[in-house]
Coordinates of C-alpha atoms in Angstrom, one line a residue:
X652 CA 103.1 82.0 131.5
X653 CA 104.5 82.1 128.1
X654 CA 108.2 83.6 129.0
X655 CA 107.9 85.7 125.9
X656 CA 105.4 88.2 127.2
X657 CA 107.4 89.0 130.6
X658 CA 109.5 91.4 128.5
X659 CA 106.0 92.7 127.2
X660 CA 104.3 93.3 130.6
X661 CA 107.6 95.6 131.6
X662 CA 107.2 97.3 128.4
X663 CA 103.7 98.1 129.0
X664 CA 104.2 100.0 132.3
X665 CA 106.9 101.8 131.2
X666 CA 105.5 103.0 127.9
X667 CA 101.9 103.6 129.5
X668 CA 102.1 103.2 133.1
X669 CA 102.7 107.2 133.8
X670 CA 99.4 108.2 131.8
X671 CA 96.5 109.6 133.1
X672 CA 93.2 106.6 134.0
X673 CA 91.1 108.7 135.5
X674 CA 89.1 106.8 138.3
X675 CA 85.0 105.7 137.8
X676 CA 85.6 105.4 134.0
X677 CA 84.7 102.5 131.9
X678 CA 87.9 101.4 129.4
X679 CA 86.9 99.4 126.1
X680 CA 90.0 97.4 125.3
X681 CA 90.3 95.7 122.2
X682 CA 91.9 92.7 122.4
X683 CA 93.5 90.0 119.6
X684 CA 91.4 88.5 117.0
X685 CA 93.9 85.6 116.9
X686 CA 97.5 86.9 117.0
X687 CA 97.9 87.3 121.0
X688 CA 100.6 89.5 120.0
X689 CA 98.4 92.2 118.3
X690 CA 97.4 93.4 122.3
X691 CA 98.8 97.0 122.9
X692 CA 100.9 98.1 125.6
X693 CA 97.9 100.1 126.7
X694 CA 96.1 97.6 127.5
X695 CA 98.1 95.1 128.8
X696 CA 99.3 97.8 131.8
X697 CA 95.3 98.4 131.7
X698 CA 94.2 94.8 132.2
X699 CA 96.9 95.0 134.8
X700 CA 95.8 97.7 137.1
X701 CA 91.9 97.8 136.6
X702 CA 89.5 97.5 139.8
X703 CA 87.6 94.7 137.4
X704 CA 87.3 93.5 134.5
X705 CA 84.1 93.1 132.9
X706 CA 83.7 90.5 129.7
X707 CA 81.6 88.6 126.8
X708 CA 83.1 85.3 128.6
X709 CA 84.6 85.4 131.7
X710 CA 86.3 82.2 130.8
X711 CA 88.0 83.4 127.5
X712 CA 88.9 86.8 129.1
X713 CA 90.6 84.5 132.1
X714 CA 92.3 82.7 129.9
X715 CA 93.5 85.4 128.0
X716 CA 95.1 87.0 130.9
X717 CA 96.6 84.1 132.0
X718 CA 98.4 83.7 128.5
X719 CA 99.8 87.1 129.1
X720 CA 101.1 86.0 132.5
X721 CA 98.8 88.3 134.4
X722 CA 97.2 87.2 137.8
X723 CA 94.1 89.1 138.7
X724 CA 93.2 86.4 141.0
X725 CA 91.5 89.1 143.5
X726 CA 89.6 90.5 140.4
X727 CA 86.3 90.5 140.2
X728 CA 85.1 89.4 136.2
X729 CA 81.8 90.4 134.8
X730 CA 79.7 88.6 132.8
X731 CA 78.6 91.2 130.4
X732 CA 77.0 89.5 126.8
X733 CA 74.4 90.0 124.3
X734 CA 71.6 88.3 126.6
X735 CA 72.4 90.0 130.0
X736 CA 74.2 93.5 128.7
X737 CA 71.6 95.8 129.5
X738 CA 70.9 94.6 133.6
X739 CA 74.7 93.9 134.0
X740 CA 75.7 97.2 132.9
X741 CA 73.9 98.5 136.2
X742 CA 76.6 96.4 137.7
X743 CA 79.0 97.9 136.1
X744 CA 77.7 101.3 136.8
X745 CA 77.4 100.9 140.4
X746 CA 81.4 99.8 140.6
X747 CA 82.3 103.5 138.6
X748 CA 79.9 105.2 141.0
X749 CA 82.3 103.4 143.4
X750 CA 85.4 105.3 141.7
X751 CA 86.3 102.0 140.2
X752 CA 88.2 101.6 136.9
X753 CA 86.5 98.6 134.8
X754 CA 87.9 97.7 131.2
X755 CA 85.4 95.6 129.2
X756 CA 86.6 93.1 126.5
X757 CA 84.6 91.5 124.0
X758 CA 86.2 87.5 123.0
X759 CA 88.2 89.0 120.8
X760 CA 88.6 92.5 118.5
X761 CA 86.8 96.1 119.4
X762 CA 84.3 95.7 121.8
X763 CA 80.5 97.0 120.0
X764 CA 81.9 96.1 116.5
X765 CA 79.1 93.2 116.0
X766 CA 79.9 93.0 119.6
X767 CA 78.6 93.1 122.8
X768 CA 79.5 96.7 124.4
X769 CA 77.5 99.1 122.9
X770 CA 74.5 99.3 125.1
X771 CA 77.1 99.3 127.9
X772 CA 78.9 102.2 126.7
X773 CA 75.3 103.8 126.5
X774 CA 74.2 103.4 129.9
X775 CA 77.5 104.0 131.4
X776 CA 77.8 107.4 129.6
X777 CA 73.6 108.0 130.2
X778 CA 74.6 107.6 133.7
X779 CA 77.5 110.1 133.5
X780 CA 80.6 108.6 133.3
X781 CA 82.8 108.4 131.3
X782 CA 83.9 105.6 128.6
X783 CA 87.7 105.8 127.2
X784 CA 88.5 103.7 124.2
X785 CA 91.9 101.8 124.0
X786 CA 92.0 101.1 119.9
X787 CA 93.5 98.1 118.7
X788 CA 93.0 94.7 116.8
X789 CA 89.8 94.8 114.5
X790 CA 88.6 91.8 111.8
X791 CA 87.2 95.1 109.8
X792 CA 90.1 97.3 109.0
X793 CA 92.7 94.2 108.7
X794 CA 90.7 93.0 106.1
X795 CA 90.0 96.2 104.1
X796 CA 93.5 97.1 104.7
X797 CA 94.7 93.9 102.4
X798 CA 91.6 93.7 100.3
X799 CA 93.6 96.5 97.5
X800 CA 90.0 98.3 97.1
X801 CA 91.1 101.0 94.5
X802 CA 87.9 102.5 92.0
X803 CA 87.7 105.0 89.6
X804 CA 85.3 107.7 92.0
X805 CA 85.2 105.1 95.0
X806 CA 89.0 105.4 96.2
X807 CA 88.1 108.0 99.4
X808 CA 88.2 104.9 102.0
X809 CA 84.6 105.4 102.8
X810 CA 82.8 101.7 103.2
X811 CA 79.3 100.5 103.6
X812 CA 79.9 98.2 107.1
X813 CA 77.1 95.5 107.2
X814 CA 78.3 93.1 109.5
X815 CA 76.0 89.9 109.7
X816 CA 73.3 89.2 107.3
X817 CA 69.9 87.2 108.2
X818 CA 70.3 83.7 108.5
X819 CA 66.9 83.1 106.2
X820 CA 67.8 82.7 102.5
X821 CA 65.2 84.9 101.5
X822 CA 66.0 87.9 103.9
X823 CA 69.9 87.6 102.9
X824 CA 68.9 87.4 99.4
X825 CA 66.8 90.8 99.7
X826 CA 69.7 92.3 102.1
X827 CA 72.3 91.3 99.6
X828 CA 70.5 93.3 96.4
X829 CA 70.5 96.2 97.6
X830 CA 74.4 95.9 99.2
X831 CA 74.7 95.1 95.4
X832 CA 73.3 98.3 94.4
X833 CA 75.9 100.4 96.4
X834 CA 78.7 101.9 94.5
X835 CA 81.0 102.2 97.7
X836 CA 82.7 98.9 99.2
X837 CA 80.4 96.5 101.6
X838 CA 82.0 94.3 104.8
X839 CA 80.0 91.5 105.7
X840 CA 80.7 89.2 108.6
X841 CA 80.1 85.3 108.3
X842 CA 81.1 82.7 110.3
X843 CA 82.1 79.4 108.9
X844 CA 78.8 77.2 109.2
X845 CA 77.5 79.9 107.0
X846 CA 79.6 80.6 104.8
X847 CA 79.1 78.6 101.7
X848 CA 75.3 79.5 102.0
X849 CA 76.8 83.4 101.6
X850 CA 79.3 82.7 99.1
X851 CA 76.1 80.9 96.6
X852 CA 74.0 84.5 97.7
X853 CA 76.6 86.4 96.2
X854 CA 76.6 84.7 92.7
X855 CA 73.9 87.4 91.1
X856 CA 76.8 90.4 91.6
X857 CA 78.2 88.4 88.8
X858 CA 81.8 90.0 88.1
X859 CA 81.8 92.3 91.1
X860 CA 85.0 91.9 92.9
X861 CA 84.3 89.9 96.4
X862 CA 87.8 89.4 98.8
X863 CA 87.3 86.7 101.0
X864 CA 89.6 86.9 104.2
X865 CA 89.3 84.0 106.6
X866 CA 91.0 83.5 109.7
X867 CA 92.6 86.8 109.7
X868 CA 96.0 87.1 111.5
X869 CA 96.3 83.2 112.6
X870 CA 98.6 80.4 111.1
X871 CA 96.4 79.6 108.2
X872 CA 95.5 82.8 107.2
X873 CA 94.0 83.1 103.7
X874 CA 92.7 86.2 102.0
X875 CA 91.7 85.9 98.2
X876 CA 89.8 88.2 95.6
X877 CA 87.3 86.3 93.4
X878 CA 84.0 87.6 91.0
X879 CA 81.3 87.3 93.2
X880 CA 79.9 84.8 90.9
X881 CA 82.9 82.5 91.9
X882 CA 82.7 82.9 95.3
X883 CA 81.3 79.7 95.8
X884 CA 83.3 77.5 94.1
X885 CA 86.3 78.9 95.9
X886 CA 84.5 77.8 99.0
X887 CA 83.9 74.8 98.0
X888 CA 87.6 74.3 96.3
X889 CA 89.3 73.3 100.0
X890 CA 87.2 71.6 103.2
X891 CA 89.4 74.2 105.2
X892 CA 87.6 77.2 103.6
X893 CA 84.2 76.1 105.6
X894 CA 86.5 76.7 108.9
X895 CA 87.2 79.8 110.1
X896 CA 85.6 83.3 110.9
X897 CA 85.4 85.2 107.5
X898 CA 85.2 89.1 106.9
X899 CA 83.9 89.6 103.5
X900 CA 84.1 92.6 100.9
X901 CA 81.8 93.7 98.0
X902 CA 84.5 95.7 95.8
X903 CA 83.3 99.4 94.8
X904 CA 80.6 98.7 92.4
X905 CA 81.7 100.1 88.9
X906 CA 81.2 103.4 87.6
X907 CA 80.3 104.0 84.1
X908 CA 82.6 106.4 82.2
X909 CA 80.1 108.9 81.4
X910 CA 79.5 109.4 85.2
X911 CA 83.2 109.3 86.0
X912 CA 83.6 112.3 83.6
X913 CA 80.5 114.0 84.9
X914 CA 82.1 113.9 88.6
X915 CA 84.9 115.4 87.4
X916 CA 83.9 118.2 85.4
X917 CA 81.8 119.3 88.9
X918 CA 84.3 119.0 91.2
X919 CA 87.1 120.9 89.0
X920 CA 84.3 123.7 88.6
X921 CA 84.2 123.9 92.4
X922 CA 87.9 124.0 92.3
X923 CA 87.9 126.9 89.9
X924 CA 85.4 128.8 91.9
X925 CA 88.1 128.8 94.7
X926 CA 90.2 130.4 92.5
X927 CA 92.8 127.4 91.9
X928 CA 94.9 127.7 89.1
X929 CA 93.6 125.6 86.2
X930 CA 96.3 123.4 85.9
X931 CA 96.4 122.2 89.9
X932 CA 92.5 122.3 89.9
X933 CA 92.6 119.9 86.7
X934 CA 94.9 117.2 88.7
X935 CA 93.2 117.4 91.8
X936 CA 89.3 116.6 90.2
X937 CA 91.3 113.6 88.3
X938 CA 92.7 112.8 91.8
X939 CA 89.0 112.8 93.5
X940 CA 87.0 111.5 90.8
X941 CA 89.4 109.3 88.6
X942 CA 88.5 111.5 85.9
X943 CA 91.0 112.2 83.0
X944 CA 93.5 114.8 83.5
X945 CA 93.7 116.1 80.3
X946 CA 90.5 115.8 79.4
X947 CA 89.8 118.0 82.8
X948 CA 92.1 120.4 82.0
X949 CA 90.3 120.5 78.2
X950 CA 87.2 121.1 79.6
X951 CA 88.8 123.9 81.9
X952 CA 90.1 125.6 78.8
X953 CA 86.8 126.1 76.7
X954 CA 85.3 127.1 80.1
X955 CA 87.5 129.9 80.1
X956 CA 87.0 130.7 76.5
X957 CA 83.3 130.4 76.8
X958 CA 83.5 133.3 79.6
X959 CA 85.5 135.8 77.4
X960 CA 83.4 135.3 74.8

C-alpha cells in the first residue's frame, strides 16, 4: 500500500462514513482516468464497505483497490463488460434482491459514459431498485473544462457529445460532416491507434477550432488547440502524440454577424415583453446572444418610438 492514501482512507469514513447507503441499491462510482488521486472520499468509504463489487475488469478494479490499500479479500468481484452486461446484470440483481450493496466501476472515469453500465443501470432500475450515482473523474468535462470554448451565440455550455466514431473511413467521413454542420461544440473519443486516421478526417472543417487533449490528468499530459485542417500534422509532429487516450473538441462552429444580430434583436424583444427596463434587457440579449450592446439598446429605442408613433 502506497502510505500516502492511509491518511485518505481515514478521511473517507469520517467525511462520508455517517451518510445514509441504503441497502439492495446498485452504486455507480466513478473512478480515476489516470490521476489515482482524483477518487472521492465517497467512494473510497464505498469501495470499502460494499457487499461486492461489480466491474469492466475484475483485474483492473483489484488492482485499483489494492493501490488504495484496500483488502476486500472476502469480496466477491463481478465481471460485468460490454459482451456479458445484459446476463450479468441478473447477477447483480439477484445480490440487491438479497439487500446487498454492489458499486459498479468501469476501468476508469463514469461508468455508461462510452462505458459499460448503462444497460445495468436499466435492468437494475426495470427490476426496481434503485441505482445511486457517486460523481467524480470524467475524460469529457476535464477536457471541455480546459478547451476555453467561448462563441459569439454558442457560450451557454451546451455540447454535442459524440463519443467514438466508425472505424470505416467512409462512415467517419459521413459522421464527421454533419458534426461539422453543428454550430454548438462536438466531443469525440479516439484512442491512440486511431488517432491520426481522425486527425486527417478532420482536415475539411478547415479553420474550425479542434482541441486535442491526450492523456488527460497523467504525467505527460498535453492539451492543444489547432484548425481542424492542422490537426494532422500536429499528430504527426511528436511519435508521443499516437500514444495515449485522446478526447477531442470541434469548437462552436461560427456564426455569421447577421445571425448574431438577428438572435439578439429576438431575445431582447422577449425581454421587453417581460417588462424589463430597456437598458438591463439590452445587456442581458448581448450577454445571451453576443450581440452588440449598443446596437441592442438602438434597436430598443426606435422600437419604442415606432409604438408612440
Amino acid at each position: 500500500m502506497s502510505a500516502s492514501f492511509a491518511p485518505a482512507l481515514s478521511a473517507a469514513h469520517d467525511a462520508a462514513g455517517a451518510q445514509h447507503y441504503p441497502a439492495g441499491a446498485l452504486y455507480m462510482v466513478a473512478t480515476p482516468i489516470g490521476n489515482l488521486a482524483d477518487i472521492t472520499l465517497r467512494a473510497l468509504h464505498l469501495l470499502q464497505t460494499v457487499d461486492a463489487v461489480a466491474c469492466e475488469d475484475t483485474r483492473h478494479t483489484g488492482a485499483l483497490l489494492r493501490s488504495y490499500g484496500i483488502d476486500r479479500a472476502g469480496v466477491a468481484l463481478v465481471a460485468v463488460h460490454r459482451h456479458n452486461e445484459s446476463e450479468a446484470a441478473q447477477a447483480v440483481i439477484a445480490r440487491l434482491a438479497a439487500g446487498e450493496r454492489v458499486a459498479y466501476a468501469s476501468d476508469a472515469g463514469t461508468p455508461a459514459v462510452s462505458d459499460p453500465g448503462a444497460r445495468l443501470a436499466a435492468a437494475v432500475r426495470a427490476a426496481g431498485h434503485a441505482v445511486v450515482p457517486l460523481p467524480g473523474a470524467s475524460s469529457i468535462t476535464a477536457a471541455l473544462s480546459a478547451a476555453g470554448i467561448v462563441a459569439p451565440g454558442h457560450d451557454d455550455g451546451s455540447f454535442v457529445f459524440a463519443g467514438f466514431l466508425p472505424s470505416k473511413a467512409g462512415e467517419r467521413a459521413t459522421v464527421l460532416k454533419a458534426l461539422g454542420a453543428q454550430a454548438r461544440p462536438v466531443i469525440l473519443l479516439e484512442a491512440p491507434h486511431r488517432i491520426a486516421e481522425l486527425a486527417a478526417a478532420l482536415a475539411p472543417l478547415g479553420d474550425r477550432p479542434v482541441t486535442m487533449a491526450r492523456e488527460l490528468t497523467k504525467q505527460f499530459e498535453e492539451i492543444a488547440t489547432v484548425p481542424a485542417q492542422g490537426a494532422a500534422a500536429w499528430v504527426a509532429a511528436s511519435s508521443q502524440r499516437s500514444r495515449g487516450e485522446y478526447v477531442v473538441l470541434l469548437h462552436a462552429a461560427p456564426v455569421a454577424a447577421d445571425a448574431v444580430a438577428e438572435e439578439g434583436r429576438r431575445v431582447l424583444a422577449l425581454l421587453l415583453a417581460e417588462k424589463l427596463p430597456l437598458k438591463s434587457a439590452a445587456r442581458l440579449a448581448a450577454d445571451i446572444t453576443g450581440a452588440s450592446r449598443n446596437a441592442l439598446y438602438e434597436a430598443g429605442l426606435a422600437a419604442r418610438q415606432s409604438e408612440q408613433d
